[in-house]
Coordinates of N, CA and C in Angstrom, one line a residue:
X865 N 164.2 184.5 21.8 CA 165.2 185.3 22.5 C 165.1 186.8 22.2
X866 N 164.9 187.0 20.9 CA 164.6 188.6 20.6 C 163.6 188.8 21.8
X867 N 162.5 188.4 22.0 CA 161.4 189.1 23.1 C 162.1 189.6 24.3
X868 N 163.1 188.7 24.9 CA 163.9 188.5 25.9 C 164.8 189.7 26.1
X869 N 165.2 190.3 24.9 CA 166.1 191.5 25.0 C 165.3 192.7 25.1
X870 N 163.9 192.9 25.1 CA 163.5 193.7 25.9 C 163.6 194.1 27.0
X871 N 164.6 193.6 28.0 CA 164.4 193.5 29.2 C 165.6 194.1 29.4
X872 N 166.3 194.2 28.8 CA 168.0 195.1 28.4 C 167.7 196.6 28.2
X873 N 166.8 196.9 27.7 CA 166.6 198.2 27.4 C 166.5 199.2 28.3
X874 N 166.8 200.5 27.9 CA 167.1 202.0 29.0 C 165.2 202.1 29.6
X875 N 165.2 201.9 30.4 CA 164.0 202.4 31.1 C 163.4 203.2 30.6
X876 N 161.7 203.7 30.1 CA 161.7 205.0 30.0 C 160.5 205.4 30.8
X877 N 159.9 206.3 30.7 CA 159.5 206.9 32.3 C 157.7 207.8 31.3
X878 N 156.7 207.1 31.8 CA 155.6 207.6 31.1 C 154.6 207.6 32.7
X879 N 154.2 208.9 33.5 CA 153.8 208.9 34.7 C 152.6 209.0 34.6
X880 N 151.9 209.0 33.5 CA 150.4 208.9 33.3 C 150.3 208.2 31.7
X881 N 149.5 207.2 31.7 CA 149.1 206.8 30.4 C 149.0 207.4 29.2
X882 N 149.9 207.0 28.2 CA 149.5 207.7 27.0 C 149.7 206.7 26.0
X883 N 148.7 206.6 25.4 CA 148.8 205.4 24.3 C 149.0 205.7 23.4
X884 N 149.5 206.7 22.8 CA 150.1 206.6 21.6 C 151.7 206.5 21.9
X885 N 151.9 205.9 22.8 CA 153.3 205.1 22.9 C 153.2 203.6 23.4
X886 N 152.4 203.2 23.6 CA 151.7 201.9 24.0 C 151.2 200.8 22.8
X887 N 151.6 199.5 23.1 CA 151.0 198.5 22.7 C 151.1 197.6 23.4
X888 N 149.9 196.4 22.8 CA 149.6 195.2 23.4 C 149.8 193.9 22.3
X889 N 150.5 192.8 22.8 CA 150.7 192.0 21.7 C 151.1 190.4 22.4
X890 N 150.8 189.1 22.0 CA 151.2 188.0 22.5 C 152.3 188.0 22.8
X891 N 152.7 187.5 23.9 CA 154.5 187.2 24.2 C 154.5 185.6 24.2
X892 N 155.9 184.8 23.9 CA 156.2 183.6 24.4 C 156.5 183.1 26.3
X893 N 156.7 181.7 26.4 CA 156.1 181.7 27.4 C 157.7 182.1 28.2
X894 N 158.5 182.0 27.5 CA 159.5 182.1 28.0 C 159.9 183.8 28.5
X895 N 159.3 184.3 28.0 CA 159.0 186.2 27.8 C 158.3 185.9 29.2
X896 N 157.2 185.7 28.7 CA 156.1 186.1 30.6 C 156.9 184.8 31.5
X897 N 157.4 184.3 31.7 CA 157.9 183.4 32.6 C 159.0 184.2 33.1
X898 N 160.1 184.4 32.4 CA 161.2 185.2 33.0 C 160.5 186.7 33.6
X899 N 159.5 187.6 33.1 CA 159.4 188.9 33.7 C 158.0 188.3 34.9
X900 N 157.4 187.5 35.1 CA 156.7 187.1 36.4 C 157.8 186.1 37.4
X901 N 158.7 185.3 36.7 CA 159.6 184.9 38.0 C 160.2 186.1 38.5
X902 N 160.6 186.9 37.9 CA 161.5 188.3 38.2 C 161.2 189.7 39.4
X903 N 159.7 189.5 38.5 CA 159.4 190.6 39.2 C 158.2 190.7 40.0
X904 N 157.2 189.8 39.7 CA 156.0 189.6 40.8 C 156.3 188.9 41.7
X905 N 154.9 189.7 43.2 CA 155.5 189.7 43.9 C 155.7 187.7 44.8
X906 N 154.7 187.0 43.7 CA 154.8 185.6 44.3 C 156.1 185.1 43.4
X907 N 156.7 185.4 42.8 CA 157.9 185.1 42.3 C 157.9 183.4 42.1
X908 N 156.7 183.2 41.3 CA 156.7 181.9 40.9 C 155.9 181.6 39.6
X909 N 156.2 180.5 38.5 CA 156.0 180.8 37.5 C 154.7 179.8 37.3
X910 N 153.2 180.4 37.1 CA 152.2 179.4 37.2 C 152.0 178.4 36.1
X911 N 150.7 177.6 35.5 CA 150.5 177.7 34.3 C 149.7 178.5 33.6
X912 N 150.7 178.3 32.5 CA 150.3 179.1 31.1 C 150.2 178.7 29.9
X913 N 149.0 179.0 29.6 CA 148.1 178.6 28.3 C 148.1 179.9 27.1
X914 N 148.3 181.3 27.9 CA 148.2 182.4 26.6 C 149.4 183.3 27.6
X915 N 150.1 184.1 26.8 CA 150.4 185.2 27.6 C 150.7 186.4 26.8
X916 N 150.9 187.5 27.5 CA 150.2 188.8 26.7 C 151.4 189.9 27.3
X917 N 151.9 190.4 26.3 CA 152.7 191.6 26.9 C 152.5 193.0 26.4
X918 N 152.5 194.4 27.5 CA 152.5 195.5 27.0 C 153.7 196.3 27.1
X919 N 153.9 197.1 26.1 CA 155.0 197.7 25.9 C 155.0 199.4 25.5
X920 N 156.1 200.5 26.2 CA 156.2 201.4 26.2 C 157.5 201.7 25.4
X921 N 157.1 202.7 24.6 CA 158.3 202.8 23.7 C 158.7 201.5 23.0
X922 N 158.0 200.5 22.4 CA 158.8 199.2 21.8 C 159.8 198.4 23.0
X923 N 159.6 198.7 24.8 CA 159.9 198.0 25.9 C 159.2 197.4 26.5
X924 N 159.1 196.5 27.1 CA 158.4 195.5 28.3 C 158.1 195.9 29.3
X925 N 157.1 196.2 29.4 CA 156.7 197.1 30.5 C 155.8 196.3 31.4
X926 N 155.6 195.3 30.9 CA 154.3 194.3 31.8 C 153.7 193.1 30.8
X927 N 153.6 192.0 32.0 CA 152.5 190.7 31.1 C 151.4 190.5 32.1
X928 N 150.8 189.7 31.5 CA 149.5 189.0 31.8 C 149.3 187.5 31.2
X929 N 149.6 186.8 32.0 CA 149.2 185.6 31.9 C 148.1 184.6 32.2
X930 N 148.0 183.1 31.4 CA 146.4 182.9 31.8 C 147.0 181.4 31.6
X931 N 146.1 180.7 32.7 CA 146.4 179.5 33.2 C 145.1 178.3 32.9
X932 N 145.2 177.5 33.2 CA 144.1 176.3 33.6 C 143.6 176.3 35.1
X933 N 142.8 176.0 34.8 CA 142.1 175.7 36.2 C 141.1 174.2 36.8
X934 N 141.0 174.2 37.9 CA 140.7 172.8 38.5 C 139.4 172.9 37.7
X935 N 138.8 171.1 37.7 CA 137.4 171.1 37.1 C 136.2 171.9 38.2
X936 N 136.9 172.5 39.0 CA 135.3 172.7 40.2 C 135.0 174.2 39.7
X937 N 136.3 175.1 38.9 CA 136.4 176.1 38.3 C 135.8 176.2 37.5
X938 N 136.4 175.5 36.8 CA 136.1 175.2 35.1 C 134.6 175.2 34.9
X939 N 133.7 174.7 35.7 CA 132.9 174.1 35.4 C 131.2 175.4 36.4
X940 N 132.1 176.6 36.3 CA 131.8 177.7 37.0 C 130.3 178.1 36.4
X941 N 130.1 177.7 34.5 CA 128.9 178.3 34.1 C 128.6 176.4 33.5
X942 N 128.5 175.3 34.3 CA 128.1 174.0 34.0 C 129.5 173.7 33.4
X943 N 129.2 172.1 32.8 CA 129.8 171.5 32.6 C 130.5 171.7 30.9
X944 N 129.2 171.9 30.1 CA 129.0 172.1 29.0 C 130.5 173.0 28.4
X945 N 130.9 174.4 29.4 CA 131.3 175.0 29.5 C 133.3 175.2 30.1
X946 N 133.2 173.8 30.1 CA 134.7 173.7 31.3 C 135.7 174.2 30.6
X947 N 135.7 173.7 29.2 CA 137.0 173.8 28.4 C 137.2 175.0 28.0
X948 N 136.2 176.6 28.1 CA 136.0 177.5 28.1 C 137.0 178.3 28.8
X949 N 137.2 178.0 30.2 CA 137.5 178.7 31.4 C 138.9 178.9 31.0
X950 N 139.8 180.0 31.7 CA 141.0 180.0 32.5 C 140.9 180.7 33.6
X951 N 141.8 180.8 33.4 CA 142.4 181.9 35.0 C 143.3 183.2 34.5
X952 N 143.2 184.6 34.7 CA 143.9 185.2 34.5 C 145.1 185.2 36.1
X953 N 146.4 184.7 35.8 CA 146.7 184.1 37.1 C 148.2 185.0 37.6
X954 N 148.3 185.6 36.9 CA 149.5 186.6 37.0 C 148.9 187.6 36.2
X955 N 149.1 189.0 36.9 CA 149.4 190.6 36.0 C 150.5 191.2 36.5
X956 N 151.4 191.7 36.1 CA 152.4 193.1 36.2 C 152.8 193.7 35.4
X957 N 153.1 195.1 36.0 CA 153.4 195.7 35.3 C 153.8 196.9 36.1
X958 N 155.5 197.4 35.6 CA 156.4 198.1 36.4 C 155.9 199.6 36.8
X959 N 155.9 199.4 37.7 CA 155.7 201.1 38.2 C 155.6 202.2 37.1
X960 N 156.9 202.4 36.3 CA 157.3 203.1 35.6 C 156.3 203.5 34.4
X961 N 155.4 202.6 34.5 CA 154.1 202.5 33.1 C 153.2 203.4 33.5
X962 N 153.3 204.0 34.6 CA 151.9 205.4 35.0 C 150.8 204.5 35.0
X963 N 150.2 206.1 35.8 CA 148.8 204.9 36.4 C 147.8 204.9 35.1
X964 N 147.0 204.4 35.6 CA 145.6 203.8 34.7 C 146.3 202.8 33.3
X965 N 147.5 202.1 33.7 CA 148.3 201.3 32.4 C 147.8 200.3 32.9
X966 N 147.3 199.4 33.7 CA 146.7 197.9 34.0 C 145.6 198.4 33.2
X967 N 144.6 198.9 33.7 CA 142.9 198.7 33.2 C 143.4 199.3 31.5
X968 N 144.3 199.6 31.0 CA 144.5 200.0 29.8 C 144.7 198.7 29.0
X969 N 145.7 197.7 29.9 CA 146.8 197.0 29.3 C 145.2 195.4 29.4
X970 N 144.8 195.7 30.8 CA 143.8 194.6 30.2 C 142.7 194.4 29.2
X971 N 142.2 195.7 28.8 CA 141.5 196.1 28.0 C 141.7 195.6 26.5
X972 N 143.1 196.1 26.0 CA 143.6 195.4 25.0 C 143.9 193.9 25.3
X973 N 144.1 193.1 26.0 CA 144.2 191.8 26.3 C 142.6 191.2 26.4
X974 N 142.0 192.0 25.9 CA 140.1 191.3 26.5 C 140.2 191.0 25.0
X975 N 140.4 192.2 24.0 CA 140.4 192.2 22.4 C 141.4 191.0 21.7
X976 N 142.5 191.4 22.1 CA 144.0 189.7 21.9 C 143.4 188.4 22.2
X977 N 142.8 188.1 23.3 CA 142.1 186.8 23.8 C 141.0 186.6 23.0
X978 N 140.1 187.4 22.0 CA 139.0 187.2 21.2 C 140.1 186.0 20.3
X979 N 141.1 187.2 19.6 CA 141.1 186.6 18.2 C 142.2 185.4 18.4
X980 N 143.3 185.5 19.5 CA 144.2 184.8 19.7 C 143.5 183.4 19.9
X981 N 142.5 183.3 20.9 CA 142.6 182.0 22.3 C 140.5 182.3 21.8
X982 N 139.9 182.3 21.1 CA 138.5 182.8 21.2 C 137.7 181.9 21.7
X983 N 138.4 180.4 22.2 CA 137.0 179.2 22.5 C 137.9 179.6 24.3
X984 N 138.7 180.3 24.8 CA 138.6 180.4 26.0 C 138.4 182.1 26.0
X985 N 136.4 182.3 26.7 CA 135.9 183.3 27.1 C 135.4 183.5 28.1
X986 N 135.5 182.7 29.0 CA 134.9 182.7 30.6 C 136.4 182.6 31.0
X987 N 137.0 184.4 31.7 CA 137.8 184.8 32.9 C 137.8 185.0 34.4
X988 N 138.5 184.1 34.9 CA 138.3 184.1 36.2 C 139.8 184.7 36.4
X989 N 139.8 185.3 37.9 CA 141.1 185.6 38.2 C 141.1 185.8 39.8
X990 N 141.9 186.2 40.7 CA 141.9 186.4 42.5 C 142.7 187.3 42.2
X991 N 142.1 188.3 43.4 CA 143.1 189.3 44.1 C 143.2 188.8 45.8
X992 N 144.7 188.6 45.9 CA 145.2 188.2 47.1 C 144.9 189.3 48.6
X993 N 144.0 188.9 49.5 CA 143.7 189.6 50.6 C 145.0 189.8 51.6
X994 N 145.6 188.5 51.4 CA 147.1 188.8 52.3 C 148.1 189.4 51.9
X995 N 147.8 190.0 50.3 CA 148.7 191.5 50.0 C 148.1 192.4 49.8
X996 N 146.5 192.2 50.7 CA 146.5 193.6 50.4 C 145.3 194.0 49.5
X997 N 145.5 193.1 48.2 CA 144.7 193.6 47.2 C 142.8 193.1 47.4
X998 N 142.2 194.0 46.5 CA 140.9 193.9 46.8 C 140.5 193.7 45.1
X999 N 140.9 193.7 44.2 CA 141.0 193.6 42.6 C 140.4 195.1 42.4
X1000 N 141.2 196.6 42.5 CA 140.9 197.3 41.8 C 140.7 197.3 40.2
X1001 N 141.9 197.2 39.8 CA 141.9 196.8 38.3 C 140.4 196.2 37.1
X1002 N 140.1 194.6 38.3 CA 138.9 194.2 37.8 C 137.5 194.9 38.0
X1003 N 137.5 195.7 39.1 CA 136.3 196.4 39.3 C 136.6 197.5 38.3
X1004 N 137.8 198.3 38.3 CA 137.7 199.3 36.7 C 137.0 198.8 35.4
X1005 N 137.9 197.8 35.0 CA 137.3 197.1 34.1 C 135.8 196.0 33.5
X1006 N 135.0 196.0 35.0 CA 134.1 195.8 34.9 C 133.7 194.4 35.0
X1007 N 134.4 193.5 35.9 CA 134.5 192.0 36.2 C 133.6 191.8 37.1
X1008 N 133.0 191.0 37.0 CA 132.0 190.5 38.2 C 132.7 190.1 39.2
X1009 N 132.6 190.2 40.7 CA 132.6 190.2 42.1 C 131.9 188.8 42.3
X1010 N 132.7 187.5 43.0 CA 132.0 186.8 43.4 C 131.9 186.0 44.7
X1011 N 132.5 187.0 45.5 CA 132.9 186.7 46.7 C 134.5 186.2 47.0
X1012 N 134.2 185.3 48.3 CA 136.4 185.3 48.4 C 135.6 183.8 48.8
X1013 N 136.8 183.3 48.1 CA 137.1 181.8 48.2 C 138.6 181.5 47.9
X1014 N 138.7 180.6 48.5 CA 140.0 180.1 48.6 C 140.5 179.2 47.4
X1015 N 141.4 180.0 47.0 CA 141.8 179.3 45.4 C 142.4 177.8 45.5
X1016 N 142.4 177.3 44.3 CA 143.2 175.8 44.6 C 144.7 176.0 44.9
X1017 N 145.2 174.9 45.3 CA 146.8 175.0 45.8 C 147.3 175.9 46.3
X1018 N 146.6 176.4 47.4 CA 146.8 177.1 48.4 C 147.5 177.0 49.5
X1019 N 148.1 176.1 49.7 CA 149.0 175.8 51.0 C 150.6 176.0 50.8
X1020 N 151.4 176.6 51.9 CA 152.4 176.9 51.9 C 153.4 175.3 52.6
X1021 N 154.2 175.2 52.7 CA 154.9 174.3 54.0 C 156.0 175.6 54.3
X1022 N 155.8 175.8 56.0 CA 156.8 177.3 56.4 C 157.4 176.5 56.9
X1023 N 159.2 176.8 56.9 CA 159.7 176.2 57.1 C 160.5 177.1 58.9
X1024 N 161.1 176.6 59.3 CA 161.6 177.3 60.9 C 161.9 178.6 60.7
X1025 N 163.0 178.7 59.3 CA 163.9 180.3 59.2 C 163.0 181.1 58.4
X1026 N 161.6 180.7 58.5 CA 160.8 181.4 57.9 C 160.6 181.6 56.2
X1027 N 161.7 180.4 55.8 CA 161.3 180.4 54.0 C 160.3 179.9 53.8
X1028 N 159.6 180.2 52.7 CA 158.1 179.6 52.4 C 158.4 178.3 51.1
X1029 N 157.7 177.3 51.3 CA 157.4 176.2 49.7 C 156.1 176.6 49.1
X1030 N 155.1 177.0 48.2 CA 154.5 176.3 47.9 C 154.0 175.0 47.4
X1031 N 152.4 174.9 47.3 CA 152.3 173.4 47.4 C 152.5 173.2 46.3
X1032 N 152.2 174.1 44.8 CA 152.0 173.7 43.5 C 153.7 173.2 43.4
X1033 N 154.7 173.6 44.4 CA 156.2 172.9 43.8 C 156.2 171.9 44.7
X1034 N 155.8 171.3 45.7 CA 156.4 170.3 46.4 C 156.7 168.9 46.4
X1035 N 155.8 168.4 44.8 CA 156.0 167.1 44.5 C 157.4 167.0 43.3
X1036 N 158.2 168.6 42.7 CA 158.7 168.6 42.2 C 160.4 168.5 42.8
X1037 N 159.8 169.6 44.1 CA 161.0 170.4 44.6 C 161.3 169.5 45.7
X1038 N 160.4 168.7 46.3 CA 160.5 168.2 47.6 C 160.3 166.5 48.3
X1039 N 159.9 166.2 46.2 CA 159.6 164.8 46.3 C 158.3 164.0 46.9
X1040 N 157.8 164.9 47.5 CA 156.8 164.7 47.8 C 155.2 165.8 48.2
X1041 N 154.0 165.3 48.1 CA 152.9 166.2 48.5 C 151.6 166.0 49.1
X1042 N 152.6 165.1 50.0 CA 151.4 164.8 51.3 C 152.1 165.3 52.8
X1043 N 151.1 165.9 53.1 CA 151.8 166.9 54.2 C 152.3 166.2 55.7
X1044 N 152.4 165.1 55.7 CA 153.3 163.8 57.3 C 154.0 163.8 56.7
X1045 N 154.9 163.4 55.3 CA 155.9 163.5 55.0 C 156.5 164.3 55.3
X1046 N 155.8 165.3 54.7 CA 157.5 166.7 54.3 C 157.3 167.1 55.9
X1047 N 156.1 167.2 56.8 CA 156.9 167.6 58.5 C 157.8 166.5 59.2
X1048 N 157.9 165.7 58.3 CA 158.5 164.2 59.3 C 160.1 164.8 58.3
X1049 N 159.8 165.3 57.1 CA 161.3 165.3 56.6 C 162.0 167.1 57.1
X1050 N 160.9 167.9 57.2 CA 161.4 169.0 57.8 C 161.0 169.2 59.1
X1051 N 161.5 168.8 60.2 CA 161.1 169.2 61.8 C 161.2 170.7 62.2
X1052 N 160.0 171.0 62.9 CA 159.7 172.5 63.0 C 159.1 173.2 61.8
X1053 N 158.9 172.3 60.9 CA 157.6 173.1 59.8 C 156.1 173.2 60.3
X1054 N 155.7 174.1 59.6 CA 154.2 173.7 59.7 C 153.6 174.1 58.2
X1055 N 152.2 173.6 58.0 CA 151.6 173.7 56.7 C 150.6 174.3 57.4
X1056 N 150.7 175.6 56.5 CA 150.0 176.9 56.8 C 149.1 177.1 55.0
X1057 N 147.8 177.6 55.3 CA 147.2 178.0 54.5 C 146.7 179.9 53.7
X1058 N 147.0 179.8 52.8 CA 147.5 181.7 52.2 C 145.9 182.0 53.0
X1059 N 146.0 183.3 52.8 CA 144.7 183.9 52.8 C 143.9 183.8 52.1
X1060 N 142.4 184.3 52.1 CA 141.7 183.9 51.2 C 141.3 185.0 50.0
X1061 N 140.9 184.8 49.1 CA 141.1 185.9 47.8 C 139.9 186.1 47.6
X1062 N 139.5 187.5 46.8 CA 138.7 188.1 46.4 C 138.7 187.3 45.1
X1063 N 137.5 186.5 44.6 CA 137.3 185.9 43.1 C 136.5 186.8 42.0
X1064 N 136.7 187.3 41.4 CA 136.7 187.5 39.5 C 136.0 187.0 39.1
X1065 N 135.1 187.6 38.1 CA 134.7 186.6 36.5 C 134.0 187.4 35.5
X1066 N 135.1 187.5 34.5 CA 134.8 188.2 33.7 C 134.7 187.8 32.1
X1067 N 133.4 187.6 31.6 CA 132.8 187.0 30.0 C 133.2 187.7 28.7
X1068 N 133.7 187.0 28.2 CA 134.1 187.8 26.8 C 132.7 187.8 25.6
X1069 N 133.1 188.3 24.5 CA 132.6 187.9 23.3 C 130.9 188.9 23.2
X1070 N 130.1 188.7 22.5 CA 129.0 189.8 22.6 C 128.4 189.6 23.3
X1071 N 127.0 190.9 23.7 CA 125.6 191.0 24.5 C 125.3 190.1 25.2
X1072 N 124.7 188.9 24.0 CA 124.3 188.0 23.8 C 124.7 186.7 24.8
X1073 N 126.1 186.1 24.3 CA 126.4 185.4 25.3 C 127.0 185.8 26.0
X1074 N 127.5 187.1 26.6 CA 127.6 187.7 28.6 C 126.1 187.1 29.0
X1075 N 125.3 187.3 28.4 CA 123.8 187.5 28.9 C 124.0 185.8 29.4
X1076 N 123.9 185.3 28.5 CA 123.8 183.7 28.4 C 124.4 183.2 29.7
X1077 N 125.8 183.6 30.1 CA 126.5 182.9 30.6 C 126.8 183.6 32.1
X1078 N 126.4 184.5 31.9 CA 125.7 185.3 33.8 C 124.8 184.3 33.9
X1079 N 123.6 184.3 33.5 CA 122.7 183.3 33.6 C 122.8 181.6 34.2
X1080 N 123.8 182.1 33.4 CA 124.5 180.0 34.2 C 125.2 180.0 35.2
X1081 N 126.0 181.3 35.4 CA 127.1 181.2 36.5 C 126.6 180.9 37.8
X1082 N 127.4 179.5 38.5 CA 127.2 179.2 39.7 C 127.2 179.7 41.0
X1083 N 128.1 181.1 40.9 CA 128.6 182.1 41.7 C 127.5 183.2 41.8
X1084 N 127.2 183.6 43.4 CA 126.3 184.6 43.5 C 127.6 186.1 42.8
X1085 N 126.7 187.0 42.0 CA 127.2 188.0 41.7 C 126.9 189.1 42.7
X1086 N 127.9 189.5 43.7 CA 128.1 190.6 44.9 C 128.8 191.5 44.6
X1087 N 128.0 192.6 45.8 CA 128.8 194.2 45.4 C 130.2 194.2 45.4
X1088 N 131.5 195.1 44.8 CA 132.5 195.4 44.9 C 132.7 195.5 46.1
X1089 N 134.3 194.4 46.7 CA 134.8 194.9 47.9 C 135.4 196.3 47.9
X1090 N 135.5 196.9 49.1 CA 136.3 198.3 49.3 C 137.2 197.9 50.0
X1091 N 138.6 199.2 49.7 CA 139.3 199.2 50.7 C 138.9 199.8 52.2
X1092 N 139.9 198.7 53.2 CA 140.1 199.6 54.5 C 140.5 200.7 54.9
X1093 N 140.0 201.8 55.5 CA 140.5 202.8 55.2 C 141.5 202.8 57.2

């Protein structure tokens, strides 16, 4: 609960990076759960295996959380490799943190994930095309580009007034997750699929095995998307 009363605190206002008011340090899950249901913009709480918070002035200024992923993921540099993977599957972090605080805040989170989490070093992550994003952040920091594919659990059920389900809640929320059901139980829904995302992958650990494990990866490595202008 101490972590949690960061979130009580007076705002404070840093419009450009400066790290000598900055840190990076593990949060509980209950910490990155509450500030990603809150305040990102999918306002849903994924899975989490590590999560990481940075702070301004000794305040919460942003997390980064990291999830599991399906075996078709996992299994991105072979098989040998699956238990390796996550997902980096949520980032935020408040306006108020000035720019260049992501590529700052992940940076320190590449170093935390060595010594915290060290047998998970193959990062994958998406930037969502239907908001917009193209993954600046990961091209700052140097992530491989591997085209857009459509992430797992991708499907919405829309409902008439226009509220959305996703699918990862519908066997919890809705009882069920086969899609004749829930339109036979909601009339005037339809099951609509998100947009497709820009895919990530980014290797930890030395020279040596990046080298190793580019090598394996099943994903062609392609140029950075750009924005539309």
């Amino acid at each position: 609960m101490q972590q949690l009363a960061m979130f009580d605190f007076e705002t404070p206002v840093m419009k450009t990076l400066d790290t000598s008011r900055c840190y990076a340090r593990p949060v509980n899950h209950l910490t990155a759960a509450t500030m990603v249901k809150e305040y990102h913009y999918a306002h849903r709480v994924p899975s989490i295996v590590a999560s990481f918070g940075m702070y301004v002035d000794h305040v919460l200024a942003g997390v980064i959380t990291f999830g599991t992923v399906t075996t078709q993921i996992g299994e991105c540099c072979g098989p040998d490799y699956r238990y390796n993977v996550v997902e980096l599957n949520r980032l935020f972090i408040h306006d108020w943190a000035g720019r260049n605080s992501e590529s700052w805040f992940l940076g320190q989170v590449f170093k935390l994930m060595q010594e915290q989490a060290p047998n998970r070093f193959i990062l994958v992550s998406y930037a969502d095309t239907g908001e917009g994003h193209i993954g600046l952040v990961y091209q700052a920091t140097n992530w491989l580009y591997t085209g857009e594919s459509r992430a797992y659990n991708n499907a919405f059920l829309l409902f008439p007034d226009g509220r959305t389900s996703h699918s990862a809640d519908w066997s919890q929320r809705l009882g069920t997750a086969k899609s004749a059901e829930l339109l036979e139980m909601f009339p005037g829904s339809k099951i609509v699929g998100s947009a497709r995302k820009h895919r990530y992958v980014y290797f930890l650990g030395d020279k040596r095995q990046r080298r190793k494990l580019r090598k394996l990866l099943k994903w062609d490595v392609l140029p950075y998307p750009k924005a539309n202008n």
